[in-house]
Amino acid sequence: MPASQPNALTAGNRAAPFLDSSVGRKVVMAATGTILFGFVTVHMLGNLQAYLGAQVMNHYAEFLRGLLHGGGIWISRAVLLAAVGLHGWAALSLTLANQAARPVSYRAQTYQASTWASRSMRWTGVTLGVFIVYHLLHLTTGQAHPHFIPGDVYRNFVTGFQVPAASVFYIVAQLCLGFHLWHGVWSLTQTFGLAHPRYDPLRRFFAYGIAVLVAGVNISFPIAVLTGIIH
Amino acid sequence: MSNTLTITLHVWRQKNAQDPGGFVEYSAKDISTEMSFLEMLDVVNENLIHKGEEPITFDHDCREGICGQCGLVINGRPHGPRERTTTCQLHMRSFRDGDDIVIEPFRAKAFPVIKDLMVDRSAFDRIISAGGFISVPTGCAPDGNAIPVPKENADLAMDAAACIGCAACVAACPNASAMLFMAAKISQLALLPQGQPERYTRVRDMLTQMDAEAFGTCTNHGECEAACPKSIKLENIARMNRDFIKASLTYRPDTGLGGGA
Amino acid sequence: MELNACIPDGPLEQKWEKHQFDLKLVNPNNKRNYRILIVGSGLAGGAAAASLAELGYDVACFCYQDSPRRAHSIAAQGGINAAKNYRNDSDSIFRLFYDTVKGGDFRAREANVYRLAQVSNNIIDQCVAQGVPFAREYGGLLDNRSFGGAQVSRTFYARGQTGQQLLLGAYQALERQIGLGQVKMYTRHEMQELILVDGVAKGIVTRDLVTGEIQSHVGDAVILATGGYGNVMYLATYAKGCNTSAIWRAYKKGAAFGNPCYTQIHPTCIPVTGDHQSKLTLMSESLRNDGRIWVPAKHGDQRAPDQIPENERDYYLERKYPSYGNLAPRDISSRAAKQVCDDGRGVGGTGLGVYLDFADATKRLGARKIEERYGNLFEMYERITGEDPYKVPMRIYPATHYTMGGLWVDYNLMSTIPGLFVMGEANFSDHGANRLGASALMQGLADGYFVIPYTLGGYLAGIKPSARPKVDHPSVKEAEESVKARVSRFLSIGGKETPTHFHRELGKILWEYCGMARNEAGLKKALQLIPELREEFWKNLRIPGSGAEVNQTLELAGRVADFMELGELMCLDALERRESCGGHFREEWQTPDGEAVRDDEHFCHVAAWEYTGDGKTPTRHVEPLSFENTHLAVRSYK
Ligand SMILES: Cc1cc2nc3c(=O)[nH]c(=O)nc-3n(C[C@H](O)[C@H](O)[C@H](O)COP(=O)(O)OP(=O)(O)OC[C@H]3O[C@@H](n4cnc5c(N)ncnc54)[C@H](O)[C@@H]3O)c2cc1C
Ligand code: HEM
Ligand code: HEM
Ligand code: SF4
Ligand code: F3S
Ligand code: FES
């Protein structure tokens, strides 16, 4: 194309609407990612009560279900569902665009700055998606749980993890979660434009720390059950 | 100090945009370590011409690291193994005797191969023409000192303005995204008082053009920053994201403007 | 041929304003009916294309690079002059004018130089408004430095990338007009011929460097802004693609070539390392502010620099020019370096180099300050040479850097061909026989932003809009055919040698006999060698591939063929100018201690050469120069 071509704007287009633009969809990803990240952190803290015994944990579960006369949980479910849906949609559309942007790949590709975590976001993300479905069938509705007792969250939790295959899948999924958050939490600050050299090292450290903490604590649950610490 | 090397090159040869292309192996002997990488290719090319074969086509002009016209992917790294260096400023002392060197063109859908290692980067010009400027027709300017610019902003603007438009950032980005290039220009102009009037329309317009050119999106891999010969920082991408969010939140559909108070 | 400079009368200070008023105007509604062809997108071409498009003309702009942003102006490091007097150090328009005329060794036109100094201030304002990130003080105001030996601080700069930033400013203004559809940009297009209809410039023929297509473009005026021709020397600080083809074709169609022998050799470049060398890199002149230049006092002293004691070093610039010392002007410093190397005291592997030493400055200012000032230059040096200038002195040597010669133009920037305008380094310039540092950027932008938009209008107002020929006009066809014939001729030679080989050989001849110092015997020798080489070129050239695709060997061959002819004209001009002035140093005209001797009685003029046919000696015309506002003094930097 030796001669210059008119650009998209002179060709009659106006600037694209928010969701059509790549950064717009990135922002959707970051916003939903923040919700999901907030949820998993709080969820992890809530689950820590498993170490305090059946009573505390079941009490907590009941408390949650009673919030706003039972409406709270539905509100949060709706928000989470929307977040996962939008997050997955944005991830899919951007991933497709990114793959199309490099039709021929390099013979000798070497990476300098990106991490395994950043390059595998779509795979760790998909694994998380699968995990969420399984997890709901497992601990919330019970279809995937061999010994499900409705209402006894603690029991379900213990008997669920006593199945080694289930525990292994949980552990794998939590590792994915760790990697996803490791890059994701840093990435979302960048997407929101929260950059300043003074705080940049902190940003990296925060993402890394959160990833290790959430994944670490979550992995401890199946291990604690399998080793009999929680029973 | 000066040594000579014998190296094996694996070079992407492609007759034109339609040709599928492929790698061809060449042996380069008596290469002085004082040569630049492009001078090494010159030697290979002179030999090819003597043999009646077509020399390897590659883009270059200034050969001093400023015009941004050169750019090869050398062993998987745009502009080769030295940090903050353009291909033309890379010297053969960065290689060892007996090395195998794979040379490929910048790969991106937005940059079709023209021939061999030469690609079409005119998409970058169209991104600039969509908004990478301050609209000030000749003759309309106030005195140069009429608007003071804080030194920090002036320096940060200069850091961003140092971009040479080489496109190594696109070549290095796993998503073939042009965000670093675009963000550098948006940042430069956003940091200066002169750039304020068009600040928020600029970011939307340029982004629209980038997307229309079939570049990928940024997922914050940071490869671009590592490949950039002019040390353009990721901070610029964050700054442009910030501006884009503000521009979108305050967008006025009736006027197409936004970012106002 | 008549050389009418069209200098307006009246006092110097009022000439330009008066002239602007006298120039006829084009009706605003008519502007879009005039198509302007601009070849070149550097500071001069880019600025003009943007400005003319803003005025409403229908502009087409051409460059050989893949983007207008890559024109060679991008490489300028040091800065741009303007007479703002922001430092309150007694600068003024008149002082900038005076310094430029004196620096050019009184071989420039006073009226042009004064106008240049006048508009210099508008340039800074324009560039600042475009967002050029000039260096600033803590208070937010523009910073200035003294550059190239000037006695006032009038140089504006953007780190070591001033040319880049100014060009990007012009480029962005140009891209804006491209986006608006006012400019049609043709990248990777090389101008190969000028089209004249009844002696008036009406178009150009280009080769599309991607498809090989030969195309004709017609317009109401043609503007050449194709930069300098220093690559004629093969090794130079120019970008590899810089060429003379556009102005050479115009010359062969009747445009007079002014002062072809005036070339500037820059003293601070990185020395050559061997035959593989493809270009030379400039190290900014600002290094001379703190570096001290020396060579060993003894011949053939092979010791490492730090082993040579102070009293066995020759700080030759400080010795010869006590008041300017290491800051002596470019031509003088370059020649001094050549003299010590010819004397067998040069340093480095080839013996063609002198030291530029920062040891004293580091002691005085501390390593940190040195890094702050020159860090990026030191790094660039280290990259190219593999030596660390913080530890060992840099080695430098002069290299061809700028050509003051170019197509002759009048006050309106129009050549001797009506309708053909020439700007920037491509015209014979406002710099006389020597250009001062930081003035080329100023001239390019002055021409493009503030001169051509006025003077072109004056020309166009005199011709009917849309009176340009059709692309099937016989003159157009003829020009196009001649280009096609030339391309086939190149491809059919079928010899053995590459264009680079011939280019290198040509460069050696010119550097030897028409470089920093010239003499009659050498120039005559060159005038015999060049035609021989040219003949060999046309017999023994080999170009693989075809003309209908990207063919970089073919591109180079075309450029070298033109350099071969230009080189001869340079030698002829140098031979005929029997005096030493600025960048032109004839060994026969020097004082006993080696200073240039000008001959104002016989050579106070511009030499403008008219082409008279292949194989025929061109005709030398003169435009006498008069100095009414400056006195023809001997340039002394002692
Ligand atoms: C290393 C270096 C440092 C310098 N530093 C300074 C400095 O600090 N201060 C200063 O004032 N000056 C400096 N100069 C000089 C100054 O940069 C140049 O003189 C000036 O930029 C020339 O501008 P221009 O617009 O005339 O030409 P260029 O910028 O050279 O532009 C030429 C244009 O013409 C096009 N072109 C050429 N031939 C053809 C053709 N046949 N067909 C189609 N298009 C063609 C090119 O594509 C290009 O767009 C420096 C020069 C060099 C080499
Ligand atoms: C439905 C399954 C999921 C998929 C396919 C998916 C995929 C992705 C992808 C491709 C990205 C973009 C990578 C990047 O910008 O660097 C991303 C970002 C992110 N994801 Fe997911 N993800 C999924 C689920 C989740 C879940 C369950 C969480 C929370 C625990 C989560 C948290 C995040 C965060 C915080 C980000 C960073 C957002 C940003 O870059 O701005 N994701 N995800
Ligand atoms: C080892 C780690 C985890 C454990 C032990 C765990 C445990 C539980 C338990 C016990 C419940 C049922 C609560 C109840 O019914 O009241 C639950 C619900 C849920 N968990 Fe997890 N969880 C883990 C990880 C995750 C992760 C990583 C996610 C998301 C990415 C997640 C998302 C959910 C959701 C969405 C619910 C349903 C809440 C609702 O009732 O709407 N969990 N989890
Ligand atoms: S941002 Fe860096 S890598 Fe990208 S185009 Fe600019 S200089 Fe090249
Ligand atoms: S490498 Fe690509 S993903 Fe973003 S941070 Fe750089 S553009
Ligand atoms: S050739 Fe100009 S940057 Fe490399």
Short mmCIF file of C-alpha atoms in Angstrom, two decimals, chain A residues 14-15 17, chain B residues 204 246-259:
data_model
loop_
_atom_site.label_atom_id
_atom_site.label_comp_id
_atom_site.label_asym_id
_atom_site.label_seq_id
_atom_site.Cartn_x
_atom_site.Cartn_y
_atom_site.Cartn_z
CA ARG A 14 -16.85 7.91 14.30
CA ALA A 15 -14.73 6.75 17.17
CA PRO A 17 -18.37 2.80 20.99
CA ARG B 204 -10.52 7.58 21.21
CA LYS B 246 -12.07 9.21 31.33
CA ALA B 247 -12.90 9.95 27.71
CA SER B 248 -15.44 7.13 27.65
CA LEU B 249 -17.05 7.94 30.97
CA THR B 250 -17.56 11.55 29.97
CA TYR B 251 -18.42 10.95 26.33
CA ARG B 252 -21.21 13.15 24.98
CA PRO B 253 -22.99 11.31 22.20
CA ASP B 254 -24.54 14.48 20.76
CA THR B 255 -21.23 16.18 20.08
CA GLY B 256 -18.87 13.23 19.91
CA LEU B 257 -16.72 15.01 22.48
CA GLY B 258 -15.92 14.21 26.05
CA GLY B 259 -13.36 14.63 28.78
#
